[in-house]
């Protein structure tokens, strides 16, 4: 039982490049979310999903896309990376809302 | 005004001290409340859920005041290992899946 896994752990992108951050969970959780955390700040919700095929925008969705084709996977796509997207990205899952969220170890992204 | 506000601290306390953090929320439709702990450069982990009647887990006590729209976390007999950032989390009624985090309060416990 691996919990929530995220890949890659670290990534450096150039402005304008695109990439996908991977997130997977093996707990059969319906709810999954993506957050970003900037230095000295809390987590801000980017996108979330309440089940396969269902996604919705959070507080800071611009520049990011998500899809949820399976219960297990919830990838986050950066369409055209900008320096303002330099941050730590956390994926989380929960059995139901508003139960405990389990977080992945994070992806540290730098955009130059 | 932010939906969820915390005193950022830092709180620097000696071992054995009692320390309390508050978190205020602006949306009266807020339904569920949590405290998470985050160690430096690590992922957040649930510390406690906060119930209307208040709840206690060892040295940690969480309280909810709906009238004044705040929650609190009390840590008694602080340990060095309690040094971390404590995040307040709020869920809104009828907004399934969407959690709002405070910016966190940093605690350093010193010998």
CSV table of C-alpha atoms in Angstrom, one decimal:
chain,number,residue,atom,x,y,z
A,1,UNK,CA,0.0,0.0,0.0
A,2,UNK,CA,2.0,3.0,-1.3
A,3,UNK,CA,-0.7,5.7,-0.5
A,4,UNK,CA,-0.3,8.7,-2.7
A,5,UNK,CA,2.6,8.9,-5.1
A,6,UNK,CA,3.8,11.8,-7.1
A,7,UNK,CA,6.4,12.0,-9.9
A,8,UNK,CA,8.7,13.6,-10.5
A,9,UNK,CA,10.1,14.8,-7.2
A,10,UNK,CA,12.0,17.7,-8.8
A,11,UNK,CA,11.6,19.4,-12.2
A,12,UNK,CA,13.2,22.4,-13.9
A,13,UNK,CA,11.4,23.8,-16.9
A,14,UNK,CA,12.0,26.7,-19.2
A,15,UNK,CA,9.4,29.3,-19.8
A,16,UNK,CA,6.9,28.1,-22.3
A,17,UNK,CA,7.5,24.4,-21.9
A,18,UNK,CA,4.7,22.1,-21.0
A,19,UNK,CA,4.7,19.1,-18.7
A,20,UNK,CA,2.5,16.7,-16.7
A,21,UNK,CA,2.8,16.1,-13.0
A,22,UNK,CA,1.7,12.6,-12.2
A,23,UNK,CA,-0.3,11.6,-9.1
A,24,UNK,CA,-1.6,8.2,-8.2
A,25,UNK,CA,-3.3,6.7,-5.2
A,26,UNK,CA,-4.0,3.0,-4.3
A,27,UNK,CA,-6.6,3.6,-1.5
A,28,UNK,CA,-9.6,3.6,-3.8
A,29,UNK,CA,-10.4,7.2,-2.8
A,30,UNK,CA,-13.0,9.1,-4.7
A,31,UNK,CA,-11.7,12.6,-3.9
A,32,UNK,CA,-8.4,13.9,-5.2
A,33,UNK,CA,-7.0,17.4,-5.3
A,34,UNK,CA,-4.0,19.4,-6.5
A,35,UNK,CA,-2.5,22.2,-4.4
A,36,UNK,CA,0.4,24.5,-4.8
A,37,UNK,CA,2.4,25.9,-1.9
A,38,UNK,CA,4.5,29.0,-2.3
A,39,UNK,CA,7.2,29.9,0.3
A,40,UNK,CA,5.7,31.0,3.6
A,41,UNK,CA,2.2,30.3,2.5
A,42,UNK,CA,-0.4,27.7,2.9
A,43,UNK,CA,-1.8,25.4,0.3
A,44,UNK,CA,-3.9,26.8,-2.5
A,45,UNK,CA,-6.3,24.6,-4.3
A,46,UNK,CA,-5.7,24.3,-8.1
A,47,UNK,CA,-8.2,21.7,-9.2
A,48,UNK,CA,-10.1,18.9,-7.6
A,49,UNK,CA,-12.1,15.8,-8.5
A,50,UNK,CA,-15.0,14.1,-6.7
A,51,UNK,CA,-14.8,10.9,-8.8
A,52,UNK,CA,-13.6,9.5,-12.1
A,53,UNK,CA,-14.8,11.8,-15.0
A,54,UNK,CA,-15.6,14.7,-12.7
A,55,UNK,CA,-13.3,17.7,-12.1
A,56,UNK,CA,-13.7,21.2,-11.0
A,57,UNK,CA,-11.7,24.4,-10.5
A,58,UNK,CA,-10.2,25.5,-7.3
A,59,UNK,CA,-8.8,28.9,-6.2
A,60,UNK,CA,-5.9,29.2,-8.7
A,61,UNK,CA,-6.8,27.1,-11.8
A,62,UNK,CA,-5.3,29.3,-14.6
A,63,UNK,CA,-2.5,27.7,-16.5
A,64,UNK,CA,-3.3,24.2,-15.4
A,65,UNK,CA,-5.5,21.4,-16.8
A,66,UNK,CA,-6.6,18.1,-15.1
A,67,UNK,CA,-8.4,15.0,-16.1
A,68,UNK,CA,-9.6,12.0,-14.1
A,69,UNK,CA,-10.1,9.0,-16.3
A,70,UNK,CA,-9.6,6.5,-13.5
A,71,UNK,CA,-10.1,6.5,-9.8
A,72,UNK,CA,-6.4,6.0,-9.2
A,73,UNK,CA,-4.8,8.7,-11.3
A,74,UNK,CA,-5.2,12.5,-11.4
A,75,UNK,CA,-2.5,14.1,-13.6
A,76,UNK,CA,-1.9,17.9,-13.6
A,77,UNK,CA,-0.8,19.5,-16.8
A,78,UNK,CA,1.0,22.8,-17.1
A,79,UNK,CA,0.1,24.1,-20.5
A,80,UNK,CA,2.9,26.8,-21.0
A,81,UNK,CA,5.1,27.1,-17.9
A,82,UNK,CA,5.7,30.6,-16.4
A,83,UNK,CA,8.1,31.7,-13.6
A,84,UNK,CA,5.0,32.4,-11.5
A,85,UNK,CA,4.3,28.7,-11.5
A,86,UNK,CA,7.5,28.0,-9.6
A,87,UNK,CA,6.2,26.2,-6.5
A,88,UNK,CA,5.8,23.0,-4.6
A,89,UNK,CA,2.9,20.9,-5.9
A,90,UNK,CA,1.0,18.5,-3.6
A,91,UNK,CA,-1.6,16.0,-4.7
A,92,UNK,CA,-4.0,14.7,-2.1
A,93,UNK,CA,-6.8,12.1,-1.8
A,94,UNK,CA,-9.6,11.4,0.6
A,95,UNK,CA,-12.2,8.7,1.1
A,96,UNK,CA,-14.9,11.3,1.2
A,97,UNK,CA,-15.4,14.9,1.8
A,98,UNK,CA,-14.6,16.3,4.3
A,99,UNK,CA,-12.6,13.4,5.7
A,100,UNK,CA,-8.8,13.2,6.2
A,101,UNK,CA,-6.8,14.1,3.2
A,102,UNK,CA,-3.7,12.0,2.5
A,103,UNK,CA,-0.9,13.9,0.7
A,104,UNK,CA,1.8,12.8,-1.7
A,105,UNK,CA,5.4,13.9,-1.0
A,106,UNK,CA,5.2,16.8,-3.4
A,107,UNK,CA,6.9,17.9,-6.7
A,108,UNK,CA,9.3,20.8,-6.5
A,109,UNK,CA,9.0,22.7,-9.8
A,110,UNK,CA,11.2,25.6,-10.9
A,111,UNK,CA,10.5,27.6,-14.0
A,112,UNK,CA,13.3,29.7,-15.4
B,1,UNK,CA,-10.0,39.3,3.4
B,2,UNK,CA,-8.8,35.7,3.3
B,3,UNK,CA,-11.3,33.0,3.9
B,4,UNK,CA,-9.1,31.4,6.5
B,5,UNK,CA,-6.6,33.4,8.6
B,6,UNK,CA,-3.9,32.4,11.0
B,7,UNK,CA,-1.4,34.2,13.0
B,8,UNK,CA,1.8,33.3,11.2
B,9,UNK,CA,4.0,33.5,14.3
B,10,UNK,CA,6.7,32.4,14.6
B,11,UNK,CA,5.9,31.1,18.1
B,12,UNK,CA,9.1,30.4,20.0
B,13,UNK,CA,8.5,28.6,23.3
B,14,UNK,CA,10.6,26.6,25.7
B,15,UNK,CA,10.1,22.9,26.3
B,16,UNK,CA,7.2,22.2,28.6
B,17,UNK,CA,5.3,25.4,27.7
B,18,UNK,CA,1.7,25.6,26.8
B,19,UNK,CA,1.0,27.3,23.5
B,20,UNK,CA,-2.3,28.2,21.7
B,21,UNK,CA,-3.0,29.0,18.1
B,22,UNK,CA,-6.2,30.6,16.7
B,23,UNK,CA,-7.6,30.4,13.2
B,24,UNK,CA,-10.5,32.5,12.0
B,25,UNK,CA,-12.8,31.8,9.0
B,26,UNK,CA,-15.0,34.2,7.2
B,27,UNK,CA,-17.7,31.9,5.6
B,28,UNK,CA,-20.5,31.2,8.0
B,29,UNK,CA,-21.4,28.1,5.9
B,30,UNK,CA,-18.2,26.5,7.0
B,31,UNK,CA,-19.0,23.0,8.2
B,32,UNK,CA,-15.8,21.0,8.9
B,33,UNK,CA,-12.6,22.0,10.4
B,34,UNK,CA,-9.2,20.4,10.8
B,35,UNK,CA,-5.6,21.0,12.0
B,36,UNK,CA,-2.8,19.6,9.9
B,37,UNK,CA,0.9,19.5,10.8
B,38,UNK,CA,3.6,20.2,8.2
B,39,UNK,CA,7.3,19.6,8.8
B,40,UNK,CA,9.8,21.5,6.9
B,41,UNK,CA,9.6,20.7,3.2
B,42,UNK,CA,7.3,17.7,3.8
B,43,UNK,CA,3.7,17.0,3.0
B,44,UNK,CA,1.0,18.0,5.5
B,45,UNK,CA,-0.5,15.4,7.7
B,46,UNK,CA,-3.7,15.4,9.7
B,47,UNK,CA,-3.2,16.3,13.3
B,48,UNK,CA,-6.8,16.6,14.5
B,49,UNK,CA,-10.4,17.0,13.3
B,50,UNK,CA,-12.2,19.8,15.2
B,51,UNK,CA,-15.7,18.9,16.5
B,52,UNK,CA,-18.4,21.2,17.8
B,53,UNK,CA,-18.0,19.8,21.3
B,54,UNK,CA,-14.2,20.2,21.2
B,55,UNK,CA,-11.8,17.3,21.3
B,56,UNK,CA,-8.6,16.2,22.9
B,57,UNK,CA,-5.9,13.9,21.9
B,58,UNK,CA,-3.2,13.6,24.5
B,59,UNK,CA,-1.4,16.9,24.8
B,60,UNK,CA,-3.5,18.5,22.0
B,61,UNK,CA,-6.9,20.1,22.4
B,62,UNK,CA,-9.0,21.6,19.6
B,63,UNK,CA,-11.9,23.9,20.1
B,64,UNK,CA,-14.5,25.4,17.7
B,65,UNK,CA,-16.4,28.6,18.4
B,66,UNK,CA,-19.1,29.0,15.7
B,67,UNK,CA,-20.5,32.2,17.0
B,68,UNK,CA,-17.1,34.0,16.7
B,69,UNK,CA,-16.0,31.9,13.7
B,70,UNK,CA,-12.7,30.6,15.0
B,71,UNK,CA,-11.0,27.4,15.9
B,72,UNK,CA,-8.1,26.9,18.2
B,73,UNK,CA,-5.4,24.5,18.9
B,74,UNK,CA,-3.8,24.1,22.4
B,75,UNK,CA,-0.6,22.2,22.9
B,76,UNK,CA,0.4,21.4,26.5
B,77,UNK,CA,3.8,20.4,27.7
B,78,UNK,CA,5.5,21.2,24.4
B,79,UNK,CA,8.1,18.9,23.1
B,80,UNK,CA,11.0,19.6,20.7
B,81,UNK,CA,9.3,17.3,18.3
B,82,UNK,CA,6.3,19.6,18.2
B,83,UNK,CA,8.3,22.1,16.2
B,84,UNK,CA,6.4,22.4,12.8
B,85,UNK,CA,4.0,24.5,10.9
B,86,UNK,CA,0.3,24.0,11.9
B,87,UNK,CA,-2.2,24.5,9.2
B,88,UNK,CA,-5.9,25.3,9.7
B,89,UNK,CA,-8.3,23.8,7.1
B,90,UNK,CA,-11.9,24.6,6.5
B,91,UNK,CA,-14.6,22.9,4.3
B,92,UNK,CA,-17.7,24.6,3.2
B,93,UNK,CA,-21.1,23.0,3.5
B,94,UNK,CA,-22.4,21.7,0.1
B,95,UNK,CA,-19.0,22.2,-1.5
B,96,UNK,CA,-17.8,18.7,-1.6
B,97,UNK,CA,-14.1,18.1,-2.2
B,98,UNK,CA,-13.0,21.7,-1.8
B,99,UNK,CA,-10.9,22.6,1.2
B,100,UNK,CA,-9.4,26.0,2.1
B,101,UNK,CA,-6.1,26.1,4.0
B,102,UNK,CA,-4.8,28.9,6.2
B,103,UNK,CA,-1.2,30.1,5.6
B,104,UNK,CA,0.0,28.2,8.7
B,105,UNK,CA,1.5,29.1,12.1
B,106,UNK,CA,5.1,28.2,12.8
B,107,UNK,CA,6.0,26.8,16.1
B,108,UNK,CA,9.6,26.3,17.4
B,109,UNK,CA,10.1,24.6,20.7
B,110,UNK,CA,13.5,25.2,22.2
B,111,UNK,CA,15.4,23.3,24.9
